[in-house]
Amino acid sequence: DAGVTQSPTHLIKTRGQQVTLRCSPKSGHDTVSWYQQALGQGPQFIFQYYEEEERQRGNFPDRFSGHQFPNYSSELNVNALLLGDSALYLCASSLSGASEAFFGQGTRLTVV
Amino acid sequence: GEDVEQSLFLSVREGDSSVINCTYTDSSSTYLYWYKQEPGAGLQLLTYIFSNMDMKQDQRLTVLLNKKDKHLSLRIADTQTGDSAIYFCAEKDGSSDYKLSFGAGTTVTVRA
């Protein structure tokens, strides 16, 4: 079992650009959540996808959007990047209704 | 709303026990979690406890939950240098049951 995999591991983008991050959930999991972890802070919930729909959203602007594919993998898109978007972006996978959530290694995004 | 607080730092001697404390405000939390994060890595699920339990033990880890005081602790017995990391307490939102709310993390340093 490969666990939760995220790509790329590191990314550098310029202000105003757009970025797409990818996540493959753990085998057998159908739910993907995305979190933003700024330096020195705990992860903050962005949104969760289940059955290809956004099920819940945290306090993030519409510049943050996502998608879930029929194979349960997911993408996080961020438009019009700001310097403050620099963070570690974490994907968590779970089985709907289950208590455990497993995280990937994250994508480190740097906006310059 | 939910709010999770942790002390920021803990220094412990190798072989001693570590106790990491956490308080939360959401009385409807269903599950409470402990995650470990090593430098440059994602989050590793250590253990979790259902809100109607008082204690859970898993090898060197003991979780204590005082629901009345909304206090959660993680005890690591026989602390090793490999236990040096940031430990995050998280609660599952009782109102939505989807997202996790994290504390800012406790940096544990194990000294020889």
Coordinates of C-alpha atoms in Angstrom, one line a residue:
Chain A
D1 CA 0.0 0.0 0.0
A2 CA 1.6 3.3 -1.2
G3 CA -0.3 5.4 1.3
V4 CA -1.3 8.9 0.4
T5 CA 0.9 10.4 -2.3
Q6 CA 1.2 14.0 -3.3
S7 CA 2.9 15.7 -6.2
P8 CA 5.0 17.7 -6.7
T9 CA 7.0 17.7 -3.5
H10 CA 8.2 21.3 -4.0
L11 CA 7.1 24.1 -6.2
I12 CA 8.1 27.7 -6.7
K13 CA 5.7 30.1 -8.4
T14 CA 5.5 33.8 -9.1
R15 CA 2.8 36.1 -7.7
G16 CA -0.3 36.1 -9.8
Q17 CA 0.4 32.7 -11.3
Q18 CA -1.8 29.7 -10.9
V19 CA -0.9 26.3 -9.4
T20 CA -2.3 22.8 -9.4
L21 CA -1.4 20.3 -6.7
R22 CA -2.2 16.6 -6.9
C23 CA -3.2 13.9 -4.4
S24 CA -3.8 10.1 -4.6
P25 CA -5.6 8.7 -1.6
K26 CA -4.8 5.6 0.3
S27 CA -6.1 2.4 -1.4
G28 CA -9.7 1.9 -0.5
H29 CA -10.3 5.5 0.7
D30 CA -13.0 7.6 -1.0
T31 CA -12.6 11.0 0.7
V32 CA -9.9 13.6 0.2
S33 CA -9.4 16.7 2.4
W34 CA -6.9 19.5 1.8
Y35 CA -5.1 21.5 4.4
Q36 CA -2.8 24.5 4.4
Q37 CA 0.0 24.6 6.9
A38 CA 1.9 27.9 7.2
L39 CA 5.3 27.9 8.8
G40 CA 5.1 27.4 12.6
Q41 CA 1.4 26.8 12.6
G42 CA -1.0 23.9 12.6
P43 CA -2.8 22.8 9.4
Q44 CA -5.9 24.7 8.4
F45 CA -8.8 23.0 6.6
I46 CA -9.4 24.2 3.1
F47 CA -12.1 21.8 1.8
Q48 CA -13.1 18.2 1.5
Y49 CA -14.2 16.1 -1.5
Y50 CA -16.4 13.1 -1.5
E51 CA -18.1 11.5 -4.5
E52 CA -16.6 14.1 -6.8
E53 CA -18.3 16.9 -4.9
E54 CA -17.0 19.5 -2.4
R55 CA -18.6 18.5 0.8
Q56 CA -17.4 21.2 3.1
R57 CA -15.2 24.3 2.8
G58 CA -13.1 26.1 5.3
N59 CA -12.4 29.8 5.5
F60 CA -10.5 30.2 2.2
P61 CA -11.3 32.5 -0.7
D62 CA -12.7 31.3 -4.0
R63 CA -9.1 31.5 -5.5
F64 CA -8.8 28.0 -3.9
S65 CA -10.7 25.4 -5.8
G66 CA -10.6 21.6 -6.2
H67 CA -11.7 18.6 -8.0
Q68 CA -12.1 14.9 -7.3
F69 CA -11.9 12.3 -10.1
P70 CA -13.8 9.0 -10.4
N71 CA -10.7 7.2 -9.1
Y72 CA -10.9 9.3 -5.9
S73 CA -7.7 11.2 -6.7
S74 CA -7.9 15.0 -6.2
E75 CA -6.4 18.3 -7.3
L76 CA -6.1 21.6 -5.5
N77 CA -6.0 24.7 -7.7
V78 CA -5.0 28.1 -6.5
N79 CA -5.4 31.1 -8.8
A80 CA -3.8 34.6 -8.6
L81 CA -1.1 33.5 -6.1
L82 CA -0.2 35.8 -3.3
L83 CA 3.0 35.7 -1.2
G84 CA 0.8 34.6 1.7
D85 CA -0.1 31.4 -0.1
S86 CA 3.4 30.1 0.6
A87 CA 2.9 27.1 2.8
L88 CA 2.9 23.3 3.0
Y89 CA -0.2 21.9 1.4
L90 CA -1.3 18.6 2.9
C91 CA -3.8 16.1 1.5
A92 CA -5.6 13.7 3.9
S93 CA -7.4 10.6 2.8
S94 CA -10.1 8.8 4.7
L95 CA -13.0 6.4 4.2
S96 CA -16.3 8.2 4.5
G97 CA -17.8 7.7 8.0
A98 CA -14.5 6.3 9.4
S99 CA -12.6 8.0 12.2
E100 CA -9.0 7.8 10.8
A101 CA -7.5 10.4 8.4
F102 CA -4.1 9.8 6.9
F103 CA -1.9 12.5 5.5
G104 CA 0.5 12.7 2.6
Q105 CA 4.0 14.2 2.8
G106 CA 2.7 17.5 1.5
T107 CA 3.7 19.9 -1.3
R108 CA 5.8 22.8 -0.3
L109 CA 4.7 25.9 -2.3
T110 CA 6.8 29.0 -2.4
V111 CA 5.4 32.1 -4.0
V112 CA 8.0 34.7 -4.9
Chain B
G1 CA -16.4 27.7 16.7
E2 CA -13.5 25.4 17.5
D3 CA -10.2 26.3 19.1
V4 CA -7.4 23.9 20.1
E5 CA -4.5 25.1 22.2
Q6 CA -1.2 23.5 23.1
S7 CA 2.0 24.5 24.9
L8 CA 4.7 25.3 22.3
F9 CA 7.7 23.5 23.6
L10 CA 8.7 20.5 25.7
S11 CA 12.2 19.3 26.6
V12 CA 12.7 15.9 28.0
R13 CA 15.6 13.6 28.9
E14 CA 16.0 10.4 26.9
G15 CA 14.4 7.5 28.8
D16 CA 12.0 9.8 30.8
S17 CA 8.3 10.1 30.1
S18 CA 6.9 13.0 28.0
V19 CA 3.5 14.5 28.6
I20 CA 2.0 16.8 26.0
N21 CA -1.1 18.7 26.9
C22 CA -4.0 20.1 24.8
T23 CA -7.2 21.9 25.5
Y24 CA -10.1 22.3 23.1
T25 CA -13.4 24.3 23.2
D26 CA -15.8 22.3 21.1
S27 CA -17.9 20.3 23.5
S28 CA -19.4 18.3 20.6
S29 CA -16.1 16.9 19.3
T30 CA -16.5 13.3 18.4
Y31 CA -12.9 12.2 18.1
L32 CA -9.6 13.7 19.3
Y33 CA -6.3 12.9 17.6
W34 CA -2.5 13.1 18.1
Y35 CA -0.3 13.5 15.0
K36 CA 3.5 13.6 14.8
Q37 CA 5.4 15.7 12.2
E38 CA 9.1 15.3 11.7
P39 CA 11.1 18.1 9.9
G40 CA 10.1 18.4 6.2
A41 CA 7.5 15.7 6.5
G42 CA 3.7 15.3 6.5
L43 CA 1.6 14.3 9.5
Q44 CA 1.8 10.8 10.9
L45 CA -1.3 9.6 12.8
L46 CA -0.1 8.4 16.2
T47 CA -3.4 7.6 18.0
Y48 CA -6.9 8.9 18.5
I49 CA -9.6 8.5 21.1
F50 CA -13.4 8.6 20.9
S51 CA -15.0 11.3 23.0
N52 CA -16.8 8.8 25.2
M53 CA -13.6 7.2 26.4
D54 CA -11.3 8.3 29.2
M55 CA -8.1 6.6 28.3
K56 CA -6.5 4.7 25.5
Q57 CA -3.1 2.9 25.6
D58 CA -1.1 1.8 22.6
Q59 CA 2.4 0.5 23.3
R60 CA 4.4 3.5 24.6
L61 CA 1.6 5.9 24.0
T62 CA -1.2 6.7 26.6
V63 CA -4.0 9.2 25.8
L64 CA -6.0 10.7 28.6
L65 CA -9.2 12.6 27.9
N66 CA -11.0 14.7 30.5
K67 CA -14.2 15.7 28.7
K68 CA -15.5 17.8 31.5
D69 CA -12.4 20.1 31.4
K70 CA -11.9 19.6 27.6
H71 CA -8.4 18.5 28.2
L72 CA -6.4 15.9 26.3
S73 CA -2.9 14.6 27.0
L74 CA -0.5 12.3 25.3
R75 CA 2.1 10.5 27.4
I76 CA 5.1 8.9 25.7
A77 CA 6.9 6.4 27.9
D78 CA 10.6 5.8 27.7
T79 CA 11.1 8.8 25.3
Q80 CA 13.7 8.2 22.6
T81 CA 15.7 10.6 20.4
G82 CA 13.4 9.4 17.5
D83 CA 10.5 11.0 19.3
S84 CA 11.9 14.5 18.7
A85 CA 9.3 16.1 16.5
I86 CA 6.3 18.4 16.5
Y87 CA 3.1 16.9 18.0
F88 CA -0.3 18.2 17.0
C89 CA -3.5 17.7 18.8
A90 CA -6.6 17.8 16.6
E91 CA -10.4 17.5 17.1
K92 CA -13.0 16.3 14.6
D93 CA -15.7 19.0 14.3
G94 CA -18.8 17.6 16.0
S95 CA -21.1 19.8 14.0
S96 CA -19.9 18.7 10.6
D97 CA -17.9 15.5 11.3
Y98 CA -15.8 16.3 8.3
K99 CA -12.9 18.6 9.2
L100 CA -10.1 18.4 11.7
S101 CA -9.1 21.4 13.7
F102 CA -5.5 21.5 14.8
G103 CA -3.5 23.2 17.5
A104 CA -0.3 25.0 16.7
G105 CA 1.8 22.0 17.7
T106 CA 4.2 21.2 20.6
T107 CA 7.9 20.9 19.7
V108 CA 9.4 18.0 21.7
T109 CA 13.1 17.9 22.0
V110 CA 14.7 14.8 23.5
R111 CA 18.1 15.4 25.1
A112 CA 20.7 12.7 25.8

